[in-house]
Coordinates of C-alpha atoms in Angstrom, one line a residue:
Chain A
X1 CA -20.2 -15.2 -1.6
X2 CA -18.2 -17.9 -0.9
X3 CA -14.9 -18.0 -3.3
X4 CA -14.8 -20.9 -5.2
X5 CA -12.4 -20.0 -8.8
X6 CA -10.0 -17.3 -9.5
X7 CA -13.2 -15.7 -11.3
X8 CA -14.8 -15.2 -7.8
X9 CA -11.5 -13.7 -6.6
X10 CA -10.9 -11.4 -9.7
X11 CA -14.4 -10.1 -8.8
X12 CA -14.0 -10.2 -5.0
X13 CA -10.8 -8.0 -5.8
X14 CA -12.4 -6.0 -8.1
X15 CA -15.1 -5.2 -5.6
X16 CA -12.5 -4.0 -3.3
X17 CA -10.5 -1.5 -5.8
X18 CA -13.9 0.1 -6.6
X19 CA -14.2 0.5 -3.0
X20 CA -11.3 1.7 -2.4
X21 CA -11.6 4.2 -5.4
X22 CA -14.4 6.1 -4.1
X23 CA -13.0 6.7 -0.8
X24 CA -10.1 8.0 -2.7
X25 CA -12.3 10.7 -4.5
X26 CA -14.0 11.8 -1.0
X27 CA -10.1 12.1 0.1
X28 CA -8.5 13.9 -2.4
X29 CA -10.8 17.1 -2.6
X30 CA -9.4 17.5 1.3
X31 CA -6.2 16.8 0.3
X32 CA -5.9 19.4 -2.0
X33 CA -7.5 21.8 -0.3
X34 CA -5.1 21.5 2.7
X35 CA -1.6 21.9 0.8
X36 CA -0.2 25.0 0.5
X37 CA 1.7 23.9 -2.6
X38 CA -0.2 25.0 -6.1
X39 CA 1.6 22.4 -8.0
X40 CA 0.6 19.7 -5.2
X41 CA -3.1 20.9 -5.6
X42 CA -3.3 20.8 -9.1
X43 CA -1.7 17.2 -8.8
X44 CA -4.5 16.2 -6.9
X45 CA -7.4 17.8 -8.3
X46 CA -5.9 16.1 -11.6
X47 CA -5.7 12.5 -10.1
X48 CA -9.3 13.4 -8.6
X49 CA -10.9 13.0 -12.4
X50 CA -8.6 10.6 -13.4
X51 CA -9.8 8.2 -10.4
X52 CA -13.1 9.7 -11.2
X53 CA -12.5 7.6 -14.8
X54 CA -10.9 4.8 -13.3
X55 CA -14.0 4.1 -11.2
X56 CA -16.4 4.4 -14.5
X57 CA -13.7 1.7 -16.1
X58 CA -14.4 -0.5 -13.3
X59 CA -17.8 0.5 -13.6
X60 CA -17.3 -1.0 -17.5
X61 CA -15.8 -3.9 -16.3
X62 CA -18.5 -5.1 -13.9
X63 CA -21.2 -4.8 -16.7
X64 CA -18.7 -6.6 -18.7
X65 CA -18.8 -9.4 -16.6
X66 CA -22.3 -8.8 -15.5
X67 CA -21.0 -8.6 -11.7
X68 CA -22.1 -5.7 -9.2
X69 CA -19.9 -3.6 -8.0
X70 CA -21.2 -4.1 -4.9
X71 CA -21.1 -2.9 -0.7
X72 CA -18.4 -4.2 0.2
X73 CA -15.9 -1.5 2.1
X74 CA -11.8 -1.8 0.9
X75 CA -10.5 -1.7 4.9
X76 CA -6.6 -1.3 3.3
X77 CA -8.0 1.8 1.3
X78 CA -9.8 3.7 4.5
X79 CA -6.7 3.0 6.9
X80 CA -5.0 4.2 4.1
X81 CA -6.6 7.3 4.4
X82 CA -7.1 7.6 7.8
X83 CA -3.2 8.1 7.9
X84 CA -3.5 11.2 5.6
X85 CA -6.5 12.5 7.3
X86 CA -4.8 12.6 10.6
X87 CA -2.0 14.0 9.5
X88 CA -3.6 16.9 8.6
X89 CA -5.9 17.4 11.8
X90 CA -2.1 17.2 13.5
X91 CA -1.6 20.8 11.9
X92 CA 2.1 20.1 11.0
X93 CA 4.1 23.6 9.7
X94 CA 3.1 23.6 6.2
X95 CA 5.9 22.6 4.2
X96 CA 5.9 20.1 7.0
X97 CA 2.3 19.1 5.9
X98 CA 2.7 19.3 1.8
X99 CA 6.2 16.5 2.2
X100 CA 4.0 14.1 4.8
X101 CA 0.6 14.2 2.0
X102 CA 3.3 13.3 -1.0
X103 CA 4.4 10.5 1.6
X104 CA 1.1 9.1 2.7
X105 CA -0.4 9.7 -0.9
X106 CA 2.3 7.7 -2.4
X107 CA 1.2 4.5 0.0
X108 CA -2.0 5.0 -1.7
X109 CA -0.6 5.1 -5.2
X110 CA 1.6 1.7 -4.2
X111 CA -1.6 0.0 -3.0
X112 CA -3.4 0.7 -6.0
X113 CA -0.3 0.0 -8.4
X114 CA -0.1 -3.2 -6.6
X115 CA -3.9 -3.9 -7.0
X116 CA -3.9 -3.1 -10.7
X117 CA -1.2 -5.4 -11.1
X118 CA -2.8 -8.3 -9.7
X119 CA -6.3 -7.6 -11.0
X120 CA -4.1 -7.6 -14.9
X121 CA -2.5 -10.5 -14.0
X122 CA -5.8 -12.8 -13.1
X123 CA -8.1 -11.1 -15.8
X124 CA -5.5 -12.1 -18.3
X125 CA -5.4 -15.8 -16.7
X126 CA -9.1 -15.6 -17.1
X127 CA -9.3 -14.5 -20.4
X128 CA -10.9 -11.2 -19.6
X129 CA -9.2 -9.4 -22.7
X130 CA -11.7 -5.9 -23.1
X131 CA -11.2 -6.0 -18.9
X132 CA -7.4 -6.0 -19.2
X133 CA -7.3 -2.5 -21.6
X134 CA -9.3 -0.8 -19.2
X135 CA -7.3 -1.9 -16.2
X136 CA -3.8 -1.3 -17.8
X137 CA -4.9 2.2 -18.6
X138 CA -5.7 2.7 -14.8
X139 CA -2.7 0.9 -13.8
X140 CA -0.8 3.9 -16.6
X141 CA -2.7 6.3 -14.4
X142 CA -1.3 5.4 -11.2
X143 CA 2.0 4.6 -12.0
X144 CA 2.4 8.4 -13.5
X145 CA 0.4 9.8 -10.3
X146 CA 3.1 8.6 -8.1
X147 CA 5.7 9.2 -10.4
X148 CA 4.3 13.4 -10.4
X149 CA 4.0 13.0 -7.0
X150 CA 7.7 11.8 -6.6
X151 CA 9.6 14.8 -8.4
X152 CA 7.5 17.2 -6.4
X153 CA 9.2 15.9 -3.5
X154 CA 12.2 15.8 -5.0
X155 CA 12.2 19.0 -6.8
X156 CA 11.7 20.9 -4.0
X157 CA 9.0 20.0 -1.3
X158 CA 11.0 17.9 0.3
X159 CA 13.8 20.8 1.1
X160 CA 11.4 23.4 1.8
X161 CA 10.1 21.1 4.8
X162 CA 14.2 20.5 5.8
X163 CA 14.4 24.2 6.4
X164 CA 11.0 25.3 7.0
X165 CA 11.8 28.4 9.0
X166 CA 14.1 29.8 6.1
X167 CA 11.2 29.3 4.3
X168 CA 8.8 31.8 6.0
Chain B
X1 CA 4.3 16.1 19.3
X2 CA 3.6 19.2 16.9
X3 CA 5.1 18.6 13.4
X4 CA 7.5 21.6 13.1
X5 CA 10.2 19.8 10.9
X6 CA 11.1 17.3 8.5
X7 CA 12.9 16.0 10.8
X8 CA 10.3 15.4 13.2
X9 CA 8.1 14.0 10.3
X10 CA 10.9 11.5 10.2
X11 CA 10.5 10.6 13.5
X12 CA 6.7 10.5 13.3
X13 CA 7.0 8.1 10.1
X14 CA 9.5 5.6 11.2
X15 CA 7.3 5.2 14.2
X16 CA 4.7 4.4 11.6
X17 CA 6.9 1.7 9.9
X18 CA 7.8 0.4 13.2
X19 CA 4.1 -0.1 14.3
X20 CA 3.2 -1.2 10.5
X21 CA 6.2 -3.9 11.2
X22 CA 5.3 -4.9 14.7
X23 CA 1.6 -5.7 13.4
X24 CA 3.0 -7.7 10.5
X25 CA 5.3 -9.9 12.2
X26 CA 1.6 -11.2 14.2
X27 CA 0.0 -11.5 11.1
X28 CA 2.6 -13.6 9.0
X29 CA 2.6 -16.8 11.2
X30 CA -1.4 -17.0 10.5
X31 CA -0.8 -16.2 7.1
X32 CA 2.2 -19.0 6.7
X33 CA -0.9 -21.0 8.8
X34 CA -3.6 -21.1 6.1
X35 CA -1.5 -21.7 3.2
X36 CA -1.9 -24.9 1.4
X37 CA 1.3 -24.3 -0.6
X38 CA 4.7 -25.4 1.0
X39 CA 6.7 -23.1 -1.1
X40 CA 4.2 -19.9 0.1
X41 CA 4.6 -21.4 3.6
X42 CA 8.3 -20.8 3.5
X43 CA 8.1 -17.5 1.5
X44 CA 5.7 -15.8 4.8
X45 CA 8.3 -17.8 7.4
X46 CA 11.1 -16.1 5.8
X47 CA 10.0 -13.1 5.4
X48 CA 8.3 -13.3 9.4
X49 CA 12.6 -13.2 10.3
X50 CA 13.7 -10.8 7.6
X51 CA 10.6 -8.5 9.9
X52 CA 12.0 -9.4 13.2
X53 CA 15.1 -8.0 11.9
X54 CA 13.8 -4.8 10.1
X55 CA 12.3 -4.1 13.6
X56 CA 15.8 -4.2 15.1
X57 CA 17.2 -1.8 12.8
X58 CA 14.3 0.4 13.3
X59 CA 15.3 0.3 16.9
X60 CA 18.6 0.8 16.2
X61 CA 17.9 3.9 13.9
X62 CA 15.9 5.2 17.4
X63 CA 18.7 4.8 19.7
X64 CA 21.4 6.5 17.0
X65 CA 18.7 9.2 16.6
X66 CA 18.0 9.3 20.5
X67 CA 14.0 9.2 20.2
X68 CA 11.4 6.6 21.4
X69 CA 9.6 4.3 18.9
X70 CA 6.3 5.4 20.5
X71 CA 3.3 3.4 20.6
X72 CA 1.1 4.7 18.0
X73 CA -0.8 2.4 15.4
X74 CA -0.5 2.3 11.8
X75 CA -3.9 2.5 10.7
X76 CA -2.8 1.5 7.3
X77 CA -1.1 -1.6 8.3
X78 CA -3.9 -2.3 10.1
X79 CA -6.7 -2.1 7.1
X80 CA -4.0 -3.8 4.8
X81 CA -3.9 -6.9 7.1
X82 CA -7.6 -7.0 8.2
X83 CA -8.1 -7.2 4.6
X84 CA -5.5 -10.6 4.4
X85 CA -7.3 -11.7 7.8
X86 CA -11.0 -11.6 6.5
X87 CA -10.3 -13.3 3.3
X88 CA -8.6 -16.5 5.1
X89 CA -12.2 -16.0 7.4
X90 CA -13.7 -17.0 4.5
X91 CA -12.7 -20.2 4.1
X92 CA -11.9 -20.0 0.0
X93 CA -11.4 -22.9 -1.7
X94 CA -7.3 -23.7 -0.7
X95 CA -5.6 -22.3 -4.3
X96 CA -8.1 -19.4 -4.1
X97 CA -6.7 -18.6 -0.5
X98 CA -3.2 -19.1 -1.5
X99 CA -3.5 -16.4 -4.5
X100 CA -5.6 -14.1 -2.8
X101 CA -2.9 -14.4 0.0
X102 CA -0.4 -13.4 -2.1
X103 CA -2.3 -11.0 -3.4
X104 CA -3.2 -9.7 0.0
X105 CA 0.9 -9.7 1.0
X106 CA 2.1 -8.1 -2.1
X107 CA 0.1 -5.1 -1.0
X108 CA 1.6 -5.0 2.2
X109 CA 4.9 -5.4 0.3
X110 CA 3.8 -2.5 -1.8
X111 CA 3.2 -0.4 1.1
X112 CA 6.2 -1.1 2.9
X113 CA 8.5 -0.2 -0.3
X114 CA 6.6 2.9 -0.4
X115 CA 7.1 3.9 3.2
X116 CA 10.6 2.9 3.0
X117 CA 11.6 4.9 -0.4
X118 CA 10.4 8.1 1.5
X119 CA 12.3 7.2 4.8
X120 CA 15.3 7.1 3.1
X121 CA 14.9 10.0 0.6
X122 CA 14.5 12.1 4.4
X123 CA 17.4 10.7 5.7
X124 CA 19.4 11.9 3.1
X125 CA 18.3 15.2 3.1
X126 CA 18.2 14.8 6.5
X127 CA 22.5 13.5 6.7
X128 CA 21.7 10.4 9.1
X129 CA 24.3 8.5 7.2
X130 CA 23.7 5.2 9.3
X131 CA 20.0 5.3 9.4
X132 CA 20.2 5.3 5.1
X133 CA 22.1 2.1 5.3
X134 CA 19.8 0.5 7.5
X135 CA 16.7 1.8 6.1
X136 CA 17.9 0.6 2.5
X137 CA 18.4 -3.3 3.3
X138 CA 15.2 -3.7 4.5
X139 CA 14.4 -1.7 1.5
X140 CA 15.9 -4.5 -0.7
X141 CA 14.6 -7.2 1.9
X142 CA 10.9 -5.9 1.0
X143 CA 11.2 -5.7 -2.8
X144 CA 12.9 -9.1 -2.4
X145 CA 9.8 -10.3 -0.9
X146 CA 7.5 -8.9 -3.2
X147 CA 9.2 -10.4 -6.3
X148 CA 9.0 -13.5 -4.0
X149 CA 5.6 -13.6 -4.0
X150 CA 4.9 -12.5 -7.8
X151 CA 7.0 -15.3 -9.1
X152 CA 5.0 -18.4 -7.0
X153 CA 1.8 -16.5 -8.1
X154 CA 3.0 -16.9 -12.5
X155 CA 4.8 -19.9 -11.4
X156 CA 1.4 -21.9 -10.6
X157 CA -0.5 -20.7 -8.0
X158 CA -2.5 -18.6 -10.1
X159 CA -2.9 -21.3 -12.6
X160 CA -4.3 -23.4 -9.6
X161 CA -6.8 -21.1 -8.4
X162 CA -8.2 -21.0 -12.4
X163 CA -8.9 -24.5 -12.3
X164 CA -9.3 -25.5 -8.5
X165 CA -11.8 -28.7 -9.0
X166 CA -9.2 -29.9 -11.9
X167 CA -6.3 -29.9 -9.1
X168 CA -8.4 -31.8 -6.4

């Protein structure tokens, strides 16, 4: 598809967040499963359904428009993940582990914040007002993800990984 | 190099940065290269030597800290800018490119801010006084940028992309 109007873009960009919001639901289940931290798991397995619901939003906003979500594959969004992923094949010390997936899970959230941004910014250019709700709600969803994900690091992950052999 | 501490995850994630910068500074010139728009021209060219210099401090925060830089790749950096890289292969039409450029960079931006936030929030747990210093003006350099960008996007570059054939 050859981009020709912001409308092509909007969907072109769209195309990519969808993308990039089911690889995040094949990541996060691993994720979760490799903290040691319950409130870090239960901060994942919570984002899981929201981007579960973010991706049925897009899903909305496609049909909307009476676009396809479409094949394409978000590159940003997989090395994205790939970061996380090999983190955890390293096998870092645990507490090690849970601050580096609060770090590289937070580059996610930024990515997304940033591409919820832009995608509100165009559709309200375009005039896509029942597209703008649904995407500000997502945008809500993020924002608070990496916020939750911020005071776990602060309140204590973060230390627990300084000193990880007072820890044990 | 097995992950036992936070402060090798330090070590591990300005290494990151440093690759995710390195890669940048390559893309920006072609970026600043398929612009249409002088002002976006300038924005990339400036922010291609506020990068030169981030990479310097990150050197600098090496030698104080007495370990290498390494040569591992960001694999996120690397998605993010493929992503900027295919979209200019796709020949747009020229106000199209220039706001999905932006677009493009402020996620870059995004995830450089993120990376950056966490480097510094280790350092302080971590006491290297200087390396905080550092780390935060290219902190400020990045969410300099980013505002950089968002304001020639609402200041008309956007509004060209909506009506392209009108501006030709």
């Amino acid at each position: 598809m050859k981009l020709e109007s912001l409308d092509d873009l909007f969907v072109h960009h769209l195309q990519d967040i969808y993308s990039a919001e089911k690889q995040i639901t094949r990541e996060l289940p691993k994720m979760a499963n490799a903290t040691s931290s319950p409130d870090l798991e239960k901060a994942f397995t919570k984002h899981l359904k929201e981007t579960e619901n973010q991706i049925k939003r897009l899903e909305k906003v496609f049909r909307q428009l009476d676009r396809s979500p479409g094949r394409k594959k978000c590159k940003g969004m997989e090395g994205l993940l790939e970061e996380g992923a090999s983190l955890i094949e390293e096998e870092p010390e645990e507490s090690v582990l849970d601050a580096g997936l609060i770090s590289s899970a937070q580059r996610v959230e930024h990515y997304e914040i940033s591409a919820y941004g832009t995608a509100i910014a165009w559709a309200q250019l375009l005039g896509y007002d029942e597209a703008i709700g649904l995407l500000e709600q997502s945008l809500e969803e993020e924002s608070a993800a990496n916020e939750k994900l911020n005071a776990l690091a602060e309140g204590g992950i973060n230390q627990e990984a300084l000193e990880p052999a007072s820890v044990e």
